[in-house]
Short mmCIF file of C-alpha atoms in Angstrom, two decimals:
data_model
loop_
_atom_site.label_atom_id
_atom_site.label_comp_id
_atom_site.label_asym_id
_atom_site.label_seq_id
_atom_site.Cartn_x
_atom_site.Cartn_y
_atom_site.Cartn_z
CA MET A 1 -22.38 -12.99 15.96
CA GLY A 2 -20.66 -13.14 12.61
CA SER A 3 -23.40 -11.23 10.82
CA GLU A 4 -23.22 -7.64 9.69
CA ALA A 5 -23.65 -5.01 12.38
CA ASP A 6 -27.09 -3.51 12.99
CA PRO A 7 -27.68 -0.17 11.29
CA PRO A 8 -27.17 2.87 13.55
CA SER A 9 -30.90 3.61 13.65
CA ALA A 10 -31.60 0.19 15.15
CA ALA A 11 -28.80 0.20 17.69
CA THR A 12 -29.40 0.68 21.40
CA PRO A 13 -28.12 4.09 22.54
CA VAL A 14 -24.89 3.05 24.20
CA ARG A 15 -24.59 5.89 26.67
CA GLU A 16 -28.13 5.33 27.89
CA LYS A 17 -27.62 1.59 28.19
CA LEU A 18 -24.26 1.77 29.90
CA GLY A 19 -25.38 4.62 32.16
CA GLY A 20 -28.28 2.50 33.39
CA LEU A 21 -25.90 -0.41 33.86
CA ALA A 22 -23.60 1.73 36.02
CA ARG A 23 -26.47 2.94 38.19
CA SER A 24 -27.87 -0.54 38.70
CA ARG A 25 -24.59 -2.27 39.46
CA LEU A 26 -22.57 -1.31 42.50
CA GLY A 27 -19.12 -2.64 43.21
CA GLY A 28 -16.08 -3.63 41.17
CA SER A 29 -16.98 -7.33 41.05
CA LYS A 30 -20.19 -6.65 39.15
CA SER A 31 -18.40 -4.31 36.74
CA TRP A 32 -15.89 -7.07 36.11
CA SER A 33 -18.75 -9.51 35.56
CA SER A 34 -20.24 -7.19 32.93
CA PHE A 35 -16.84 -6.91 31.28
CA SER A 36 -16.51 -10.70 31.17
CA VAL A 37 -19.99 -11.16 29.69
CA ASP A 38 -19.33 -8.62 26.92
CA LEU A 39 -15.92 -10.13 26.22
CA ARG A 40 -17.39 -13.62 25.80
CA ALA A 41 -20.15 -12.27 23.58
CA VAL A 42 -17.65 -10.60 21.26
CA LEU A 43 -15.36 -13.63 21.07
CA ALA A 44 -18.31 -15.90 20.28
CA GLY A 45 -18.51 -14.51 16.75
CA ARG A 46 -16.69 -16.78 14.28
CA ASP A 47 -15.92 -14.05 11.76
CA PHE A 48 -14.77 -11.71 14.53
CA ARG A 49 -12.32 -14.38 15.72
CA ARG A 50 -10.99 -14.79 12.19
CA LEU A 51 -10.66 -11.04 11.70
CA LEU A 52 -8.95 -10.80 15.08
CA GLY A 53 -6.61 -13.67 14.17
CA THR A 54 -5.67 -11.89 10.94
CA ARG A 55 -4.87 -8.74 12.92
CA LEU A 56 -2.88 -10.50 15.65
CA ILE A 57 -0.67 -12.48 13.30
CA SER A 58 -0.03 -9.46 11.09
CA GLN A 59 0.74 -7.10 13.96
CA THR A 60 3.11 -9.64 15.50
CA GLY A 61 5.02 -9.37 12.24
CA ASP A 62 4.79 -5.57 12.41
CA GLY A 63 6.46 -5.60 15.81
CA MET A 64 9.23 -7.89 14.60
CA PHE A 65 9.86 -5.74 11.56
CA THR A 66 9.91 -2.44 13.48
CA ALA A 67 12.23 -3.77 16.18
CA GLY A 68 14.61 -5.32 13.68
CA LEU A 69 14.72 -2.14 11.64
CA GLY A 70 14.99 0.15 14.69
CA THR A 71 17.90 -1.85 16.10
CA TYR A 72 19.66 -1.74 12.75
CA VAL A 73 19.18 2.03 12.34
CA PHE A 74 19.20 3.56 15.86
CA PHE A 75 21.15 1.18 18.12
CA ASN A 76 24.09 0.45 15.88
CA ALA A 77 27.27 0.04 17.95
CA THR A 78 29.31 2.07 15.46
CA SER A 79 27.14 5.21 15.35
CA PHE A 80 25.05 7.54 17.47
CA PRO A 81 21.68 8.94 16.36
CA ASN A 82 21.16 12.69 16.44
CA PRO A 83 17.81 14.55 16.53
CA ALA A 84 17.93 15.73 12.93
CA SER A 85 18.82 12.34 11.40
CA ALA A 86 16.26 10.51 13.54
CA ALA A 87 13.51 12.96 12.60
CA ALA A 88 14.51 12.70 8.95
CA ALA A 89 14.20 8.91 9.15
CA PHE A 90 10.70 9.29 10.61
CA ALA A 91 9.75 11.67 7.78
CA VAL A 92 11.06 9.40 5.03
CA LEU A 93 9.30 6.36 6.45
CA TYR A 94 5.95 7.89 7.35
CA LEU A 95 5.14 11.06 5.45
CA PRO A 96 4.95 9.92 1.79
CA TYR A 97 2.39 7.15 2.25
CA SER A 98 0.56 9.15 4.92
CA LEU A 99 -0.05 11.95 2.44
CA ILE A 100 -1.36 9.58 -0.23
CA GLY A 101 -3.03 7.25 2.26
CA PRO A 102 -6.50 8.83 2.01
CA PHE A 103 -6.60 7.75 -1.64
CA ALA A 104 -6.59 4.15 -0.44
CA GLY A 105 -9.78 4.78 1.50
CA VAL A 106 -11.81 5.22 -1.66
CA PHE A 107 -10.88 1.70 -2.73
CA ILE A 108 -11.46 0.28 0.76
CA ASP A 109 -15.04 1.53 0.41
CA ARG A 110 -15.46 -0.08 -3.03
CA TRP A 111 -13.44 -3.31 -3.12
CA SER A 112 -13.93 -6.46 -1.07
CA ARG A 113 -12.17 -5.77 2.22
CA ARG A 114 -11.45 -9.45 2.64
CA GLN A 115 -9.58 -9.43 -0.68
CA ILE A 116 -7.67 -6.33 0.40
CA LEU A 117 -6.48 -8.17 3.53
CA VAL A 118 -5.36 -11.19 1.52
CA TRP A 119 -3.51 -9.35 -1.24
CA SER A 120 -1.91 -6.70 0.94
CA ALA A 121 -0.46 -9.45 3.14
CA LEU A 122 1.15 -11.08 0.10
CA ILE A 123 2.50 -7.79 -1.25
CA ARG A 124 4.03 -6.87 2.11
CA ALA A 125 5.86 -10.19 2.24
CA VAL A 126 7.48 -9.39 -1.13
CA PHE A 127 8.63 -5.96 0.06
CA VAL A 128 9.99 -7.48 3.28
CA ALA A 129 12.14 -9.82 1.17
CA VAL A 130 13.61 -6.80 -0.63
CA THR A 131 14.31 -5.12 2.73
CA ILE A 132 16.12 -8.23 4.01
CA PHE A 133 18.45 -8.16 1.01
CA LEU A 134 19.31 -4.50 1.66
CA VAL A 135 19.94 -5.07 5.38
CA ILE A 136 22.26 -7.99 4.68
CA SER A 137 24.18 -5.81 2.23
CA GLY A 138 24.60 -3.11 4.89
CA SER A 139 22.54 -0.44 3.14
CA LEU A 140 21.48 2.60 5.21
CA GLY A 141 20.52 4.93 2.38
CA THR A 142 17.64 5.68 0.05
CA PRO A 143 17.06 2.12 -1.26
CA LEU A 144 16.44 0.86 2.29
CA TYR A 145 14.06 3.72 3.07
CA VAL A 146 12.11 3.10 -0.13
CA ALA A 147 11.73 -0.62 0.66
CA VAL A 148 10.65 0.07 4.24
CA LEU A 149 8.29 2.77 3.02
CA ALA A 150 6.62 0.21 0.77
CA VAL A 151 6.17 -2.23 3.67
CA TYR A 152 4.67 0.41 5.96
CA GLY A 153 2.54 1.90 3.20
CA VAL A 154 0.80 -1.37 2.38
CA ASN A 155 0.51 -2.09 6.09
CA ARG A 156 -1.53 1.06 6.76
CA PHE A 157 -3.84 0.07 3.91
CA PHE A 158 -4.22 -3.29 5.65
CA LEU A 159 -4.98 -1.77 9.07
CA SER A 160 -7.49 0.73 7.65
CA SER A 161 -9.36 -2.19 6.09
CA LEU A 162 -9.45 -4.00 9.44
CA SER A 163 -10.98 -0.97 11.18
CA ALA A 164 -13.56 -0.41 8.44
CA ALA A 165 -14.54 -4.10 8.49
CA LEU A 166 -15.04 -4.50 12.25
CA PRO A 167 -18.68 -3.25 12.42
CA HIS A 168 -19.60 -6.06 9.99
CA VAL A 169 -18.67 -8.80 12.47
CA VAL A 170 -20.03 -7.39 15.79
CA THR A 171 -23.24 -5.64 16.79
CA GLN A 172 -23.27 -1.91 17.47
CA ASP A 173 -23.62 -2.25 21.25
CA LYS A 174 -20.46 -4.40 21.39
CA LEU A 175 -18.18 -2.04 19.44
CA VAL A 176 -16.46 -0.65 22.55
CA MET A 177 -15.49 -4.14 23.67
CA ALA A 178 -14.58 -5.25 20.14
CA ASN A 179 -12.30 -2.24 19.69
CA SER A 180 -10.73 -2.86 23.11
CA VAL A 181 -9.99 -6.46 22.19
CA SER A 182 -8.88 -5.76 18.62
CA THR A 183 -6.75 -2.62 18.91
CA THR A 184 -5.24 -3.40 22.30
CA SER A 185 -4.45 -7.05 21.64
CA GLY A 186 -3.07 -6.03 18.25
CA THR A 187 -0.78 -3.51 19.91
CA MET A 188 0.21 -6.05 22.58
CA VAL A 189 1.23 -8.72 20.09
CA GLY A 190 3.10 -5.99 18.21
CA PHE A 191 5.10 -5.38 21.37
CA LEU A 192 5.52 -9.16 21.77
CA GLY A 193 6.85 -9.43 18.24
CA GLY A 194 9.22 -6.58 18.97
CA PHE A 195 10.48 -8.22 22.14
CA ILE A 196 11.04 -11.49 20.26
CA SER A 197 13.12 -9.60 17.71
CA LEU A 198 15.10 -7.81 20.41
CA GLY A 199 15.73 -11.13 22.16
CA ILE A 200 17.00 -12.72 18.96
CA ILE A 201 19.28 -9.77 18.23
CA HIS A 202 20.51 -9.31 21.82
CA PHE A 203 20.96 -12.93 22.92
CA ALA A 204 21.21 -15.11 19.79
CA ILE A 205 22.16 -13.46 16.52
CA GLY A 206 23.60 -9.97 16.69
CA GLY A 207 24.23 -7.32 14.06
CA ARG A 208 22.79 -7.26 10.56
CA ALA A 209 22.20 -11.01 10.55
CA GLY A 210 19.93 -10.74 13.59
CA SER A 211 17.88 -7.96 12.00
CA ALA A 212 17.59 -9.99 8.79
CA VAL A 213 16.36 -13.09 10.66
CA THR A 214 13.68 -11.12 12.47
CA MET A 215 12.51 -9.66 9.15
CA LEU A 216 12.35 -13.16 7.67
CA LEU A 217 9.97 -14.10 10.50
CA THR A 218 8.00 -10.95 9.66
CA GLY A 219 7.42 -12.17 6.11
CA ALA A 220 6.19 -15.51 7.41
CA CYS A 221 3.70 -13.74 9.71
CA TYR A 222 2.31 -11.69 6.82
CA LEU A 223 1.79 -14.78 4.66
CA LEU A 224 0.03 -16.57 7.52
CA ALA A 225 -2.21 -13.52 8.18
CA GLY A 226 -3.27 -13.53 4.54
CA ALA A 227 -4.10 -17.23 4.77
CA VAL A 228 -6.34 -16.65 7.80
CA ALA A 229 -8.14 -13.77 6.07
CA ALA A 230 -8.78 -16.05 3.08
CA THR A 231 -10.88 -18.36 5.28
CA MET A 232 -13.64 -15.71 5.47
CA ARG A 233 -16.29 -15.22 2.80
CA ARG A 234 -15.37 -12.66 0.19
CA ASP A 235 -18.33 -10.37 1.02
CA VAL A 236 -18.50 -10.74 4.82
CA LEU A 237 -16.42 -7.63 5.62
CA GLY A 238 -18.20 -5.23 3.28
CA PRO A 239 -18.49 -2.66 1.95
CA ASP A 240 -22.27 -2.74 1.92
CA GLN A 241 -22.59 -1.24 -1.55
CA THR A 242 -20.72 0.77 -4.14
CA PRO A 243 -21.36 4.52 -3.71
CA ARG A 244 -23.82 5.90 -6.27
CA GLY A 245 -22.23 6.92 -9.54
CA GLN A 246 -19.01 5.02 -8.85
CA GLY A 247 -19.36 1.79 -10.83
CA ARG A 248 -16.54 -0.70 -11.09
CA ALA A 249 -15.32 0.31 -14.53
CA GLY A 250 -11.61 -0.48 -14.30
CA ILE A 251 -8.58 1.01 -12.58
CA LEU A 252 -8.46 4.24 -14.63
CA ALA A 253 -12.10 4.97 -13.92
CA GLU A 254 -11.46 4.15 -10.25
CA LEU A 255 -8.63 6.69 -10.11
CA ASN A 256 -10.75 9.37 -11.77
CA VAL A 257 -13.21 9.37 -8.86
CA VAL A 258 -10.62 9.38 -6.06
CA ALA A 259 -10.61 13.15 -5.57
CA ALA A 260 -14.40 13.38 -5.57
CA GLY A 261 -14.62 10.46 -3.15
CA LEU A 262 -12.15 12.03 -0.74
CA ALA A 263 -14.03 15.32 -0.80
CA ALA A 264 -17.27 13.48 -0.05
CA GLY A 265 -15.61 11.60 2.82
CA ALA A 266 -14.24 14.84 4.29
CA ARG A 267 -17.65 16.53 4.10
CA HIS A 268 -19.22 13.47 5.70
CA VAL A 269 -16.93 13.49 8.74
CA ILE A 270 -16.93 17.30 9.11
CA GLY A 271 -20.70 17.14 9.39
CA ARG A 272 -20.33 14.86 12.41
CA ARG A 273 -18.77 16.92 15.16
CA ARG A 274 -17.76 14.08 17.47
CA ALA A 275 -16.14 12.07 14.69
CA ALA A 276 -14.22 15.11 13.44
CA ALA A 277 -13.10 16.00 16.97
CA ALA A 278 -11.99 12.39 17.54
CA LEU A 279 -9.74 12.62 14.48
CA LEU A 280 -8.28 15.93 15.65
CA VAL A 281 -7.55 14.71 19.17
CA ILE A 282 -5.76 11.66 17.77
CA GLY A 283 -3.58 13.97 15.68
CA CYS A 284 -2.69 16.12 18.68
CA GLN A 285 -1.90 13.08 20.81
CA ARG A 286 0.36 11.64 18.11
CA ALA A 287 2.30 14.91 17.79
CA VAL A 288 3.10 14.71 21.50
CA PHE A 289 4.05 11.05 21.14
CA GLY A 290 6.50 12.02 18.37
CA ILE A 291 8.26 14.37 20.78
CA LEU A 292 8.42 11.80 23.58
CA PHE A 293 9.52 8.91 21.36
CA LEU A 294 12.38 10.84 19.78
CA MET A 295 13.43 12.09 23.21
CA SER A 296 13.40 8.54 24.63
CA ILE A 297 15.60 7.12 21.88
CA LEU A 298 18.18 9.87 22.37
CA LEU A 299 18.09 9.66 26.17
CA TYR A 300 18.70 5.92 26.28
CA ARG A 301 21.32 5.83 23.54
CA ASN A 302 23.20 9.10 24.16
CA TYR A 303 22.47 10.06 27.81
CA PHE A 304 21.71 7.09 30.06
CA TYR A 305 24.02 4.56 28.31
CA HIS A 306 26.32 6.52 26.02
CA ALA A 307 29.13 3.97 26.27
CA SER A 308 27.19 0.83 25.40
CA ALA A 309 24.71 0.31 22.56
CA ASN A 310 23.76 -3.11 23.97
CA LYS A 311 22.88 -1.69 27.40
CA ALA A 312 20.99 1.17 25.79
CA LEU A 313 18.95 -1.31 23.75
CA SER A 314 18.18 -3.61 26.69
CA HIS A 315 17.05 -0.77 28.98
CA PHE A 316 15.09 0.92 26.21
CA SER A 317 13.33 -2.42 25.86
CA LEU A 318 12.22 -2.07 29.50
CA ALA A 319 10.69 1.29 28.64
CA LEU A 320 8.78 -0.41 25.82
CA VAL A 321 7.59 -3.07 28.29
CA ALA A 322 6.15 -0.29 30.46
CA VAL A 323 4.32 1.18 27.47
CA ALA A 324 3.01 -2.27 26.54
CA ALA A 325 1.72 -2.80 30.09
CA GLY A 326 -0.18 0.48 29.82
CA TYR A 327 -1.76 -0.64 26.56
CA ALA A 328 -2.79 -3.96 28.13
CA PHE A 329 -4.34 -2.28 31.16
CA ALA A 330 -6.36 -0.02 28.85
CA ALA A 331 -8.07 -3.08 27.33
CA VAL A 332 -9.57 -3.91 30.74
CA LEU A 333 -10.07 -0.41 32.13
CA ILE A 334 -11.68 1.39 29.18
CA PRO A 335 -14.76 -0.86 28.69
CA MET A 336 -15.53 -0.63 32.43
CA ALA A 337 -14.87 3.12 32.56
CA SER A 338 -17.20 3.65 29.60
CA SER A 339 -20.08 2.46 31.78
CA ARG A 340 -19.56 5.46 34.06
CA LEU A 341 -18.34 8.19 31.71
CA SER A 342 -19.45 9.44 28.33
CA ALA A 343 -17.01 8.95 25.46
CA GLY A 344 -16.13 12.66 25.53
CA GLY A 345 -15.63 12.69 29.29
CA LEU A 346 -13.38 9.64 29.12
CA ILE A 347 -11.19 11.15 26.40
CA THR A 348 -10.84 14.39 28.37
CA LEU A 349 -9.92 12.52 31.56
CA LEU A 350 -7.28 10.38 29.83
CA LEU A 351 -5.59 13.37 28.20
CA THR A 352 -5.56 15.25 31.53
CA VAL A 353 -3.93 12.31 33.30
CA ALA A 354 -1.25 12.13 30.60
CA ALA A 355 -0.49 15.83 31.06
CA LEU A 356 -0.27 15.61 34.87
CA VAL A 357 2.11 12.64 34.76
CA THR A 358 4.34 13.67 31.83
CA GLY A 359 5.21 17.16 33.11
CA PRO A 360 6.45 16.54 36.67
CA LEU A 361 8.02 13.12 36.10
CA GLY A 362 9.57 14.01 32.75
CA ALA A 363 11.48 16.87 34.33
CA THR A 364 13.43 14.39 36.51
CA PHE A 365 15.19 12.78 33.51
CA SER A 366 15.57 9.59 35.53
CA GLN A 367 14.84 6.09 34.29
CA ILE A 368 12.27 5.00 36.89
CA PRO A 369 10.04 8.07 36.38
CA PHE A 370 10.33 7.56 32.64
CA LEU A 371 9.05 4.01 33.07
CA VAL A 372 6.02 5.46 34.84
CA ILE A 373 5.56 7.93 31.99
CA GLY A 374 5.78 5.04 29.53
CA PHE A 375 3.04 3.12 31.32
CA THR A 376 0.81 6.20 31.56
CA VAL A 377 1.31 7.18 27.93
CA GLY A 378 0.54 3.60 26.85
CA LEU A 379 -2.64 3.53 28.95
CA THR A 380 -3.95 6.95 27.94
CA THR A 381 -2.97 6.65 24.27
CA GLN A 382 -4.71 3.31 23.85
CA GLY A 383 -7.69 4.49 25.87
CA VAL A 384 -8.17 7.48 23.58
CA VAL A 385 -7.71 5.30 20.48
CA ILE A 386 -10.31 2.76 21.63
CA THR A 387 -12.84 5.47 22.45
CA ALA A 388 -12.20 7.58 19.34
CA THR A 389 -12.35 4.52 17.06
CA THR A 390 -15.73 3.57 18.48
CA ILE A 391 -17.07 7.11 18.02
CA ILE A 392 -16.04 7.13 14.36
CA GLN A 393 -17.38 3.66 13.65
CA ARG A 394 -20.77 4.62 15.09
CA GLU A 395 -21.11 8.03 13.48
CA VAL A 396 -19.67 7.34 10.04
CA GLU A 397 -21.79 5.46 7.52
CA ASP A 398 -20.29 2.25 6.14
CA SER A 399 -19.88 3.55 2.60
CA PHE A 400 -17.55 6.25 3.99
CA ARG A 401 -15.66 4.31 6.65
CA GLY A 402 -12.70 3.34 4.47
CA ARG A 403 -12.10 6.95 3.48
CA VAL A 404 -12.45 8.20 7.04
CA PHE A 405 -10.08 5.58 8.44
CA ALA A 406 -7.59 6.41 5.69
CA LEU A 407 -7.82 10.04 6.87
CA TRP A 408 -7.29 8.62 10.36
CA ASP A 409 -4.01 7.10 9.15
CA MET A 410 -2.95 10.47 7.80
CA LEU A 411 -3.69 12.16 11.12
CA PHE A 412 -2.02 9.27 12.93
CA ASN A 413 1.32 9.68 11.18
CA VAL A 414 1.73 13.21 9.85
CA PRO A 415 1.45 14.84 13.32
CA TYR A 416 3.76 12.13 14.69
CA VAL A 417 6.45 13.07 12.20
CA ALA A 418 5.73 16.78 12.66
CA GLY A 419 6.12 16.49 16.44
CA ALA A 420 9.47 14.73 16.05
CA ALA A 421 10.67 17.11 13.33
CA VAL A 422 9.76 20.32 15.12
CA SER A 423 11.18 19.13 18.43
CA ALA A 424 14.42 18.02 16.70
CA ALA A 425 15.22 21.68 16.01
CA PHE A 426 15.27 22.37 19.77
CA MET A 427 16.37 19.02 21.17
CA PRO A 428 19.99 18.47 22.30
CA LYS A 429 21.78 15.39 21.06
CA ASP A 430 21.37 13.60 24.39
CA GLY A 431 17.61 14.32 24.43
CA LYS A 432 17.58 16.18 27.78
CA SER A 433 15.29 19.20 27.37
CA TYR A 434 13.06 20.64 30.09
CA ALA A 435 11.31 22.89 27.57
CA LEU A 436 10.24 19.95 25.40
CA VAL A 437 8.93 18.02 28.40
CA ALA A 438 6.81 21.06 29.22
CA ALA A 439 5.67 21.26 25.58
CA ALA A 440 4.60 17.59 25.64
CA ALA A 441 2.62 18.02 28.86
CA GLY A 442 1.09 21.23 27.49
CA GLY A 443 0.05 19.44 24.30
CA TYR A 444 -1.89 16.83 26.26
CA LEU A 445 -3.52 19.54 28.37
CA LEU A 446 -4.47 21.59 25.31
CA ALA A 447 -6.14 18.57 23.72
CA ALA A 448 -8.01 17.86 26.99
CA VAL A 449 -9.40 21.41 27.03
CA ALA A 450 -10.15 21.62 23.30
CA TYR A 451 -12.01 18.32 22.88
CA PRO A 452 -15.16 19.16 24.90
CA LEU A 453 -15.30 22.57 23.23
CA LEU A 454 -15.16 21.03 19.75
CA THR A 455 -17.88 18.50 20.53
CA ARG A 456 -20.30 20.97 22.08
CA GLN A 457 -23.62 20.60 20.29
CA PRO A 458 -25.03 23.56 18.34
CA SER A 459 -28.52 24.84 19.05
CA PRO A 460 -31.34 22.81 17.44
CA SER A 461 -31.93 25.55 14.87
CA ALA A 462 -28.30 25.61 13.77
CA SER A 463 -27.52 24.41 10.29
CA SER A 464 -24.92 21.83 9.34
CA PRO A 465 -21.46 22.87 8.04
CA ASP A 466 -22.57 22.62 4.43
CA GLY A 467 -25.49 24.94 5.02
CA SER A 468 -28.16 22.24 5.07
CA ALA A 469 -30.56 21.59 7.90
CA PRO A 470 -29.36 19.34 10.72
CA PRO A 471 -30.33 15.67 10.50
CA SER A 472 -33.69 14.76 11.92
CA ALA A 473 -34.00 12.78 15.08
CA ALA A 474 -35.09 9.77 13.10
CA SER A 475 -32.16 9.75 10.70
CA PRO A 476 -29.37 7.17 11.02
CA SER A 477 -26.71 9.87 11.47
CA ALA A 478 -28.67 11.46 14.31
CA ALA A 479 -29.05 8.09 15.98
CA ALA A 480 -25.32 7.49 15.59
CA GLN A 481 -24.58 10.81 17.30
CA ARG A 482 -26.78 9.81 20.22
CA ASN A 483 -25.04 6.44 20.45
CA SER A 484 -21.57 7.94 20.77
CA SER A 485 -22.41 10.68 23.27
#
């Protein structure tokens, strides 16, 4: 461990390997034993542990920042959020950097990813300091949104670099486990950071001062994450090489090739059906999550606990605990489930489960069923993310990974905002809407039906999307497709 990942052509076909494992091992205890062996193998890598530490510390800060900001904006005792204002806040905070995010991918594929992690951590800490000043002053307008936008924008650049770097510190056959550990534990510590912030605000320091203190802790986390990243060698996280014709000739020359690089990245992923479908299913899932998240905020603040912002915040925190528990369970379940199901079958199953739970239980508009929905959405969302991330990492060549994961960020946030914005036009102020619950369940079901259709393989004589012949069986891209099936 700690060395660069094996090239796709040299990797063991994962479906074949895991399928044989499932047939030869009967019983849950042996599946758990396999899980434990793979987990120990992944954690044995020194550079993986350092990359994981960078992620965990940073995402703890992310959770603190989001909770402090969300409490300040949505659970203010003197005001009530409405669908339009909440959706507008989502749009201001997510859309601008999501639309320009793919441009960052070109640089992730050309600059030292270790250096990106170090410098983006420092820059975020500076923007957090600006945000703290605005919160203390009581700002709720454009200056606050701009400062928060800067924090989140640099953060997505940071997370894209982490995803693109992961195949350099684990072998190809351990990517499922590595993604389970990295993405799920990152999400879990994000929830932990959020709960720490909520505890500080609810039990120790209330109001603007509490939000400011939690953001101060956020800045400290970012600085520490940068320090951990700096302990790795400058070249250990890639990229492997600078794409042909794109020499390092200064920032202006770098910017001149952005458009061409993005076009090349888009063509690269479109030519790989499973990777493209994985991106699309993430977008659909996030649109549904936008509907459910906006609905949950309004239900807890304006329907369940209209008279008390503090009670609304504390019980909404329980809903977040349920979601976090679902994310944690996914880290254990998905690696074991992948030994019995193909990646496509697992994604389809998870989306179907989300649809079957969200529809009937959502229509009750009761808190206990919504906790069950929260757990299920956490489990299925993280399960799809783990599986889709692994598909993309296997099928996309390293020199394109930064661009593809920047496109991932775009499809992670734009549909999220779109789901919230479109639903806001039909959502009552208290969030209670049977039609939107049905729309959310229908969205999951649509994605479950569409994914296997999109990944269906063309006939051997079919040409690729750009009109060229399909890759040969011996090519790295063909091997990568076999690995992710």
